[in-house]
Amino acid sequence: MSATRTKRLYSSKNIIKYKRQLATMFINDDRMVELINNAEVKTPEDLMYKNIFPFIRIPEAPDEQLSYLCYRVYMPQVYSSNMFFQKLVVEVYAISHQGVMVTDEGATRIDLLAEEIENILNYSTEFGKKPLELISNIEDGFGNNHRCRILRYETEDVDPCVSTK
Amino acid sequence: MRDAWNLHDRILTADGATLRDRTATRAQRDYVRGSEGSLSRKTVIINDEERDVLLTSGSSDHIKTVQSMPNEVFYEGDYMLWGDRYWLISDVDRDAEIRYRGTARQCNRQLRWQNAKGEIVSRWCASDERATNTQGLSYRENVDKIKTVFTLFIPLDEETAKLRRYHRFIMDVDLEDPDVYVITSRNVISKVYDPEQIHGVIMITVSQDERNQEHDNLELQVADYDEPAEPAIGTNCEIAFEGKPTIKAGGSYKEFTAVFYDSAGNEVDIAPVWDLTFVPDTEDYYEYYEDGKSLFIKAANEPSILRSQVRIELKAAGMDCDCVLFAKVVYVL
């Protein structure tokens, strides 16, 4: 029973750490800040919870025309037959209102955002114990006015229970 | 004979040059005389001026028709203080040859909020009686919640014009356990007729919201209250910065700018001398550089430096000045 409690505690602790790491990587990337294109923010950190969300923010129909990133980090199967490694999933949503989809770079804003996410995250070693691998890159929609690109990455992290057993 | 005709003309045109002008002037005079004995004539304060108006019944006990005395003006969005109660004037008839006429709504609530500068702003507002028990906005919630929704009328001004959706207010008669409301809709069109957009009434629809125990300040009765940062002012100088005196671990460079003053308080251009002190053995987690009068500091995404402080001291060569700021390292999320 105590082992279970310890295991859950550690998986969440790692998830918090990785979410902070994602925030750091995105706001320190000049190209990402440029693509998000929020003229109202004075420093890149101000993008947090305005244009970069460490959770899935659902846009609402009468909302302002924004581009933003949402991400989530999770371990889909904490218990598994593998005693040492657990799957770690990082999903990043590049979301844009249709009104700000057009850019002067010959590509839509969500495609450019997705491209930059790949530049930042593909084979990154900041998460888990293996390089981050891109598993899927799909396009989807939110409501009537927002479109998004969802990049799903996977890696393996050390079983949070191993070090505490 | 000519003098007699001149006198006749002057008497005839004393109330106006044309028949229409004379009719209007006489109507104004009759209006004033007729109102003198009327119980509807009240002494009120509008825009800090005491004046008489006629207050007659409106569509309810809390909505009245207000009429000015001739040649006295009021606008949409003006407050009328009658006794100790505030009334908000709206729907002013611009056909004012005799007098101005508008609608006065009794205010029943003082809205309080914090503006972008950190100042607390308050405005009296009148609420629509047609409150409904429904949601003003669909949140795609899994559980249906009953929320009271109603419309508030507030005057248009520099502060109220900045109110937007999702702005929250504390409004309740129970100050210890109050309800909180969030703006779900904002109408700055329907009751703003002034082409200069100086005078008018804004209608905001608010919907009952959850109270945030951490950020809603019950003492001040202000929702989403953010403690304003104290400026770092020292002797003849100041360290200026945006927002709070914090450095986000894993964030970008935070700028701190030197401002120097002479003995008369005028800003002077002097090269700053910065001195930084970190917690021992943590300096490697920071990057910093100077550029002109600014100092830029960046902290790594390193848990061990979170909640620690960086001491920033500002001096200048050959000048009696000193200012110290403690910048706290905080989470980026």
XYZ file of C-alpha atoms in Angstrom:
498
model
C 0.000 0.000 0.000
C 2.773 2.382 0.904
C 4.632 1.436 -2.269
C 1.565 2.381 -4.330
C 1.369 5.758 -2.668
C 5.065 6.397 -3.246
C 4.781 5.390 -6.881
C 1.931 7.788 -7.639
C 3.643 10.621 -5.838
C 6.791 10.219 -7.888
C 5.056 9.954 -11.251
C 3.288 13.266 -10.642
C 6.474 14.875 -9.448
C 8.172 13.966 -12.715
C 5.233 15.212 -14.732
C 5.414 18.605 -12.981
C 9.142 18.723 -13.704
C 8.623 17.958 -17.399
C 5.849 20.517 -17.732
C 8.169 23.173 -16.338
C 10.840 22.031 -18.760
C 8.450 22.367 -21.708
C 7.529 25.895 -20.609
C 11.198 26.804 -20.386
C 11.931 25.429 -23.842
C 9.015 27.205 -25.496
C 9.411 30.660 -23.946
C 13.156 30.684 -24.572
C 12.673 29.972 -28.251
C 12.567 33.262 -30.137
C 10.963 31.713 -33.205
C 8.153 30.254 -31.104
C 7.510 33.609 -29.436
C 7.458 35.240 -32.866
C 4.975 32.698 -34.261
C 2.617 32.997 -31.315
C 2.582 36.686 -32.188
C 1.005 38.288 -29.149
C 1.938 41.981 -29.324
C 0.515 42.631 -25.861
C 3.053 40.606 -23.882
C 6.212 42.394 -22.807
C 8.361 39.408 -21.904
C 8.186 35.799 -23.139
C 7.231 34.596 -19.630
C 4.050 36.602 -19.956
C 2.960 34.118 -22.604
C 2.371 31.565 -19.848
C -1.365 31.133 -19.280
C -2.035 33.634 -22.062
C -0.689 31.760 -25.066
C 1.102 28.778 -23.544
C -0.903 26.493 -21.290
C 0.412 23.466 -19.388
C -3.020 21.879 -19.804
C -5.542 21.576 -22.618
C -7.394 24.851 -22.805
C -10.607 24.684 -24.767
C -11.163 27.867 -26.767
C -14.628 29.347 -26.681
C -16.509 30.642 -29.684
C -16.593 34.374 -28.890
C -13.006 34.383 -27.678
C -10.301 36.628 -29.068
C -8.373 35.535 -32.136
C -5.272 33.948 -30.647
C -2.663 31.364 -31.394
C -1.533 29.270 -28.521
C 0.163 26.132 -27.369
C -1.244 23.633 -24.925
C 0.526 20.586 -23.701
C 0.003 17.646 -21.462
C 2.368 15.065 -20.071
C 1.207 11.711 -18.820
C 2.187 8.160 -18.075
C -0.562 5.997 -19.607
C 0.389 2.871 -17.757
C 2.213 3.291 -14.502
C 1.940 -0.414 -13.733
C 3.369 -2.665 -16.401
C 5.377 -5.825 -16.856
C 8.473 -3.755 -17.472
C 10.023 -3.238 -14.084
C 12.414 -0.524 -15.055
C 10.902 1.724 -17.691
C 7.503 3.318 -18.070
C 6.091 4.983 -21.120
C 5.998 8.788 -20.912
C 3.778 10.701 -23.350
C 4.136 14.389 -24.212
C 1.352 15.892 -26.317
C 1.591 19.408 -27.642
C -1.374 21.159 -29.247
C -0.636 24.064 -31.602
C -3.981 25.884 -31.756
C -4.898 28.891 -33.809
C -8.026 30.844 -34.514
C -8.834 30.727 -38.220
C -8.649 34.523 -38.333
C -4.919 34.499 -37.596
C -4.086 31.359 -39.549
C -2.591 33.164 -42.541
C 1.114 34.071 -42.377
C 3.463 35.650 -44.881
C 5.643 32.526 -44.942
C 3.553 30.417 -47.294
C 2.237 28.135 -44.579
C -0.534 28.209 -42.024
C 0.271 29.301 -38.491
C -0.455 25.895 -36.948
C 1.871 24.195 -39.435
C 4.649 26.668 -38.639
C 4.055 26.252 -34.922
C 4.192 22.474 -35.339
C 7.422 22.781 -37.301
C 8.988 24.794 -34.483
C 7.723 22.360 -31.861
C 9.531 19.640 -33.788
C 12.695 21.746 -33.912
C 12.560 22.052 -30.153
C 11.387 18.595 -29.089
C 12.416 15.993 -31.683
C 14.949 13.662 -30.067
C 15.203 15.916 -27.042
C 16.901 14.228 -24.107
C 15.334 16.498 -21.506
C 12.483 14.070 -20.872
C 12.810 10.574 -19.518
C 15.781 8.372 -20.224
C 15.579 8.079 -23.991
C 15.336 10.691 -26.760
C 11.820 11.979 -27.332
C 10.281 10.377 -30.420
C 7.519 11.873 -32.514
C 4.780 9.262 -32.812
C 2.064 11.208 -34.592
C 1.382 14.634 -36.063
C -2.285 15.112 -36.856
C -4.562 18.006 -37.665
C -7.818 18.529 -35.847
C -10.300 21.221 -34.904
C -11.751 22.872 -31.817
C -15.257 24.186 -32.236
C -16.187 26.385 -35.171
C -13.241 28.761 -35.294
C -10.124 27.028 -34.063
C -7.901 24.524 -35.787
C -4.987 22.687 -34.290
C -2.104 20.365 -34.920
C -1.427 17.722 -32.284
C 2.062 16.315 -31.892
C 2.375 13.222 -29.774
C 5.775 12.271 -28.456
C 6.782 9.234 -26.491
C 9.798 8.242 -24.492
C 10.547 6.031 -21.550
C 11.216 7.169 -18.059
C 12.613 5.205 -15.175
C 9.832 3.511 -13.269
C 9.162 5.960 -10.456
C 8.793 3.034 -8.100
C 12.205 1.544 -8.746
C 14.219 3.976 -6.725
C 11.854 3.833 -3.763
C 11.342 0.085 -3.464
C -42.209 107.387 -34.456
C -39.134 105.282 -35.370
C -38.218 104.956 -31.643
C -41.672 103.668 -30.917
C -41.303 100.996 -33.612
C -37.855 100.041 -32.273
C -39.299 99.673 -28.785
C -42.114 97.593 -30.208
C -39.604 95.346 -31.994
C -37.493 94.908 -28.895
C -40.477 93.939 -26.761
C -41.745 91.609 -29.445
C -38.383 89.827 -29.877
C -37.297 89.724 -26.233
C -38.092 85.991 -26.112
C -36.455 85.274 -29.441
C -36.049 86.559 -32.960
C -38.465 84.130 -34.542
C -41.865 82.877 -33.572
C -40.339 79.446 -32.986
C -37.696 80.853 -30.628
C -40.328 82.788 -28.726
C -42.494 79.686 -28.385
C -39.538 77.730 -26.995
C -38.566 80.457 -24.530
C -42.106 80.756 -23.236
C -42.371 76.998 -22.919
C -39.160 76.971 -20.873
C -40.487 79.736 -18.648
C -43.807 77.926 -18.164
C -41.901 74.716 -17.446
C -39.882 76.366 -14.658
C -42.892 78.132 -13.174
C -45.018 75.009 -13.374
C -42.383 72.879 -11.666
C -41.854 75.233 -8.738
C -44.749 73.858 -6.763
C -44.398 70.296 -8.016
C -43.583 67.458 -5.640
C -41.557 65.931 -8.456
C -39.037 68.727 -8.335
C -36.019 67.504 -6.393
C -32.643 68.933 -5.526
C -29.911 66.509 -6.592
C -26.195 66.522 -7.310
C -25.040 65.787 -10.836
C -21.335 65.958 -11.675
C -20.601 67.589 -8.302
C -23.103 70.390 -8.989
C -26.258 70.886 -7.005
C -29.215 71.395 -9.312
C -32.945 70.914 -9.505
C -34.536 68.229 -11.667
C -37.986 66.786 -12.149
C -38.163 63.130 -11.122
C -41.248 61.320 -12.294
C -42.312 57.685 -12.301
C -40.605 55.360 -14.701
C -41.060 51.719 -15.557
C -40.445 50.677 -11.930
C -39.801 52.178 -8.503
C -36.078 52.007 -9.190
C -36.212 53.431 -12.700
C -37.404 57.034 -12.994
C -37.662 59.671 -15.653
C -35.393 62.609 -14.926
C -35.784 66.020 -16.561
C -33.325 68.871 -16.229
C -34.151 72.536 -15.818
C -33.867 74.520 -19.070
C -30.295 75.163 -20.222
C -28.894 72.593 -17.797
C -27.237 69.550 -19.309
C -26.712 65.985 -18.230
C -25.354 63.103 -20.242
C -25.708 59.352 -20.434
C -23.444 57.806 -17.849
C -23.676 60.688 -15.371
C -24.341 59.835 -11.755
C -27.171 61.617 -9.977
C -26.884 61.705 -6.194
C -30.366 62.055 -4.668
C -30.268 61.918 -0.894
C -27.635 59.296 -0.208
C -28.428 57.131 -3.228
C -26.718 57.016 -6.560
C -28.722 56.881 -9.774
C -27.254 56.256 -13.196
C -28.593 58.360 -16.055
C -29.115 56.733 -19.436
C -31.226 57.062 -22.588
C -31.049 60.863 -22.711
C -33.347 62.489 -25.262
C -31.147 64.823 -27.282
C -34.161 66.957 -28.287
C -33.411 69.499 -25.540
C -35.064 72.710 -26.713
C -37.022 72.857 -23.458
C -35.047 70.521 -21.184
C -33.056 67.281 -21.203
C -34.936 64.133 -20.358
C -33.469 60.752 -19.533
C -33.852 57.578 -17.532
C -32.342 57.286 -14.044
C -31.670 53.787 -12.708
C -31.104 53.392 -9.012
C -27.682 51.925 -8.314
C -27.677 49.035 -5.906
C -24.119 47.802 -5.974
C -20.626 49.211 -5.945
C -18.351 47.235 -8.233
C -14.746 47.051 -7.130
C -11.844 45.790 -9.167
C -8.124 46.178 -9.664
C -6.907 47.934 -12.801
C -3.744 47.205 -14.774
C -1.723 49.600 -12.606
C -2.724 47.703 -9.479
C -5.065 50.440 -8.272
C -8.464 49.549 -6.861
C -11.295 51.117 -8.843
C -14.926 51.291 -7.767
C -18.058 52.312 -9.623
C -21.698 52.297 -8.638
C -23.799 50.178 -10.942
C -27.442 49.362 -11.467
C -28.514 45.795 -12.070
C -31.158 44.585 -14.424
C -34.109 43.102 -12.585
C -34.423 40.369 -15.150
C -31.983 37.998 -13.528
C -32.160 34.476 -14.837
C -31.085 31.156 -13.478
C -29.172 30.009 -16.458
C -25.709 30.129 -17.852
C -24.614 33.145 -19.822
C -22.044 31.060 -21.603
C -21.550 27.420 -22.411
C -18.461 26.042 -20.737
C -18.863 22.457 -21.973
C -19.186 21.404 -18.401
C -19.827 17.843 -17.446
C -22.175 18.794 -14.644
C -24.990 21.262 -15.144
C -24.737 24.112 -12.686
C -27.364 26.700 -11.988
C -25.862 30.143 -12.282
C -27.534 33.460 -11.751
C -27.060 35.736 -14.730
C -27.919 39.421 -14.869
C -26.919 42.619 -16.575
C -25.167 45.513 -14.865
C -25.262 49.100 -16.092
C -22.123 51.140 -15.454
C -20.946 54.479 -16.829
C -18.514 54.559 -19.714
C -15.135 55.938 -18.680
C -11.445 55.105 -19.056
C -11.549 52.380 -16.413
C -14.854 50.720 -17.253
C -14.029 50.662 -20.969
C -11.182 48.264 -20.168
C -13.383 45.653 -18.499
C -13.449 42.501 -20.573
C -14.904 39.006 -20.518
C -13.650 36.781 -17.688
C -13.148 39.766 -15.365
C -14.492 38.729 -11.969
C -16.201 40.677 -9.195
C -17.148 39.937 -5.638
C -20.769 40.928 -5.064
C -22.799 39.888 -2.095
C -24.507 41.144 1.039
C -22.523 38.599 3.028
C -18.988 39.972 2.995
C -17.519 36.956 4.774
C -18.829 34.328 2.375
C -19.610 36.239 -0.801
C -20.596 35.092 -4.258
C -18.370 35.893 -7.184
C -19.475 36.808 -10.695
C -17.635 36.777 -13.994
C -18.274 38.911 -17.062
C -19.647 36.690 -19.797
C -20.737 39.418 -22.176
C -19.955 43.096 -22.691
C -22.077 45.583 -24.613
C -20.445 48.946 -25.283
C -22.639 49.721 -28.265
C -26.329 49.778 -27.375
C -26.241 52.651 -24.877
C -23.335 54.692 -26.199
C -24.723 57.320 -28.580
C -22.019 59.954 -28.116
C -19.991 60.208 -31.350
C -16.948 61.152 -29.250
C -17.593 58.067 -27.087
C -16.980 60.014 -23.879
C -20.474 59.691 -22.423
C -22.500 56.532 -22.313
C -23.526 53.470 -20.381
C -21.885 50.061 -20.662
C -23.927 46.937 -20.115
C -22.059 43.919 -18.823
C -23.633 40.537 -18.311
C -22.282 38.665 -15.336
C -22.707 35.037 -14.450
C -22.152 33.442 -11.083
C -18.698 31.957 -10.808
C -16.650 29.894 -8.381
C -14.760 31.754 -5.701
C -10.988 31.499 -5.757
C -9.777 31.130 -2.186
C -6.256 32.150 -3.090
C -6.734 35.225 -5.258
C -10.103 36.684 -4.241
C -9.473 39.264 -1.530
C -12.456 39.349 0.841
C -10.998 42.133 2.953
C -10.849 44.473 -0.037
C -13.828 42.791 -1.738
C -11.798 42.557 -4.926
C -11.669 39.385 -7.016
C -8.387 38.252 -8.590
C -6.440 40.663 -6.418
C -2.751 40.869 -7.148
C -0.585 42.469 -4.483
C 1.157 45.392 -6.222
C 4.925 45.210 -6.187
C 6.685 47.838 -4.101
C 9.060 49.898 -6.223
C 12.729 49.634 -5.282
C 13.532 53.225 -4.366
C 16.806 54.084 -2.653
C 18.850 57.219 -2.062
C 18.770 59.321 -5.254
C 18.135 56.277 -7.388
C 15.666 53.555 -8.218
C 15.718 50.074 -9.746
C 12.816 49.893 -12.196
C 11.348 46.652 -13.479
C 8.198 45.284 -15.114
C 5.726 43.402 -12.944
C 7.052 41.896 -9.747
C 10.651 41.737 -8.479
C 10.969 38.110 -9.465
C 13.109 36.046 -11.809
C 11.442 33.008 -13.321
C 13.591 29.881 -13.193
C 13.863 28.649 -16.757
C 12.456 31.897 -18.127
C 14.068 34.528 -20.312
C 16.205 37.481 -19.186
C 14.573 39.795 -16.648
C 15.446 43.454 -17.112
C 16.264 45.769 -14.217
C 16.850 49.403 -15.150
C 18.774 52.039 -13.202
C 17.133 55.431 -12.720
C 19.147 58.240 -11.065
C 17.865 61.526 -9.670
C 19.592 64.774 -8.727
C 18.864 66.593 -5.461
C 15.912 68.365 -7.128
C 14.363 65.056 -8.110
C 15.118 65.364 -11.822
C 16.210 62.279 -13.700
C 19.907 62.370 -14.599
C 21.950 60.271 -16.983
C 24.709 58.436 -15.069
C 26.382 55.113 -15.772
C 25.205 52.540 -13.216
C 27.400 50.249 -11.142
C 25.683 46.959 -10.340
C 26.604 44.505 -7.619
C 24.979 41.058 -7.562
C 24.960 38.614 -4.668
C 23.699 35.041 -5.050
C 23.171 32.265 -2.560
C 26.607 30.561 -2.189
C 27.415 27.923 -4.830
C 24.437 28.827 -7.037
C 25.996 31.476 -9.273
C 26.473 28.932 -12.069
C 22.711 28.714 -12.465
C 22.460 32.380 -13.449
C 23.391 34.307 -16.559
C 23.567 38.090 -16.530
C 24.864 41.002 -18.530
C 24.671 44.788 -18.570
C 23.457 46.872 -21.465
C 23.401 50.628 -21.025
C 21.424 51.414 -17.898
C 19.890 47.973 -17.691
C 20.912 44.756 -16.035
C 19.567 41.476 -17.451
C 19.401 38.350 -15.301
C 18.331 34.867 -16.320
C 17.892 31.883 -13.991
C 18.182 28.240 -15.036
C 15.366 25.733 -14.599
C 17.020 24.379 -11.464
C 14.885 23.356 -8.458
C 17.610 24.130 -5.917
C 17.488 27.886 -6.597
C 13.703 28.197 -6.417
C 12.472 30.539 -3.693
C 15.995 31.890 -3.155
C 16.762 35.564 -3.605
C 19.249 37.515 -5.666
C 20.512 40.718 -4.058
C 20.835 43.486 -6.627
C 22.604 46.646 -5.518
C 22.722 49.783 -7.624
C 25.377 52.477 -7.192
C 27.081 55.122 -9.299
C 30.669 56.329 -9.265
C 31.095 59.752 -7.666
C 27.491 60.104 -6.576
C 25.762 59.593 -3.238
C 23.218 57.010 -4.224
C 22.374 53.477 -3.238
C 19.474 51.147 -3.871
C 19.057 47.471 -3.016
C 16.497 45.071 -4.435
C 15.950 41.432 -3.502
C 14.614 39.546 -6.525
C 13.015 36.213 -5.730
C 13.459 33.214 -8.000
C 10.050 31.716 -8.765
C 8.539 28.906 -10.842
C 7.987 29.537 -14.508
C 4.540 27.869 -14.392
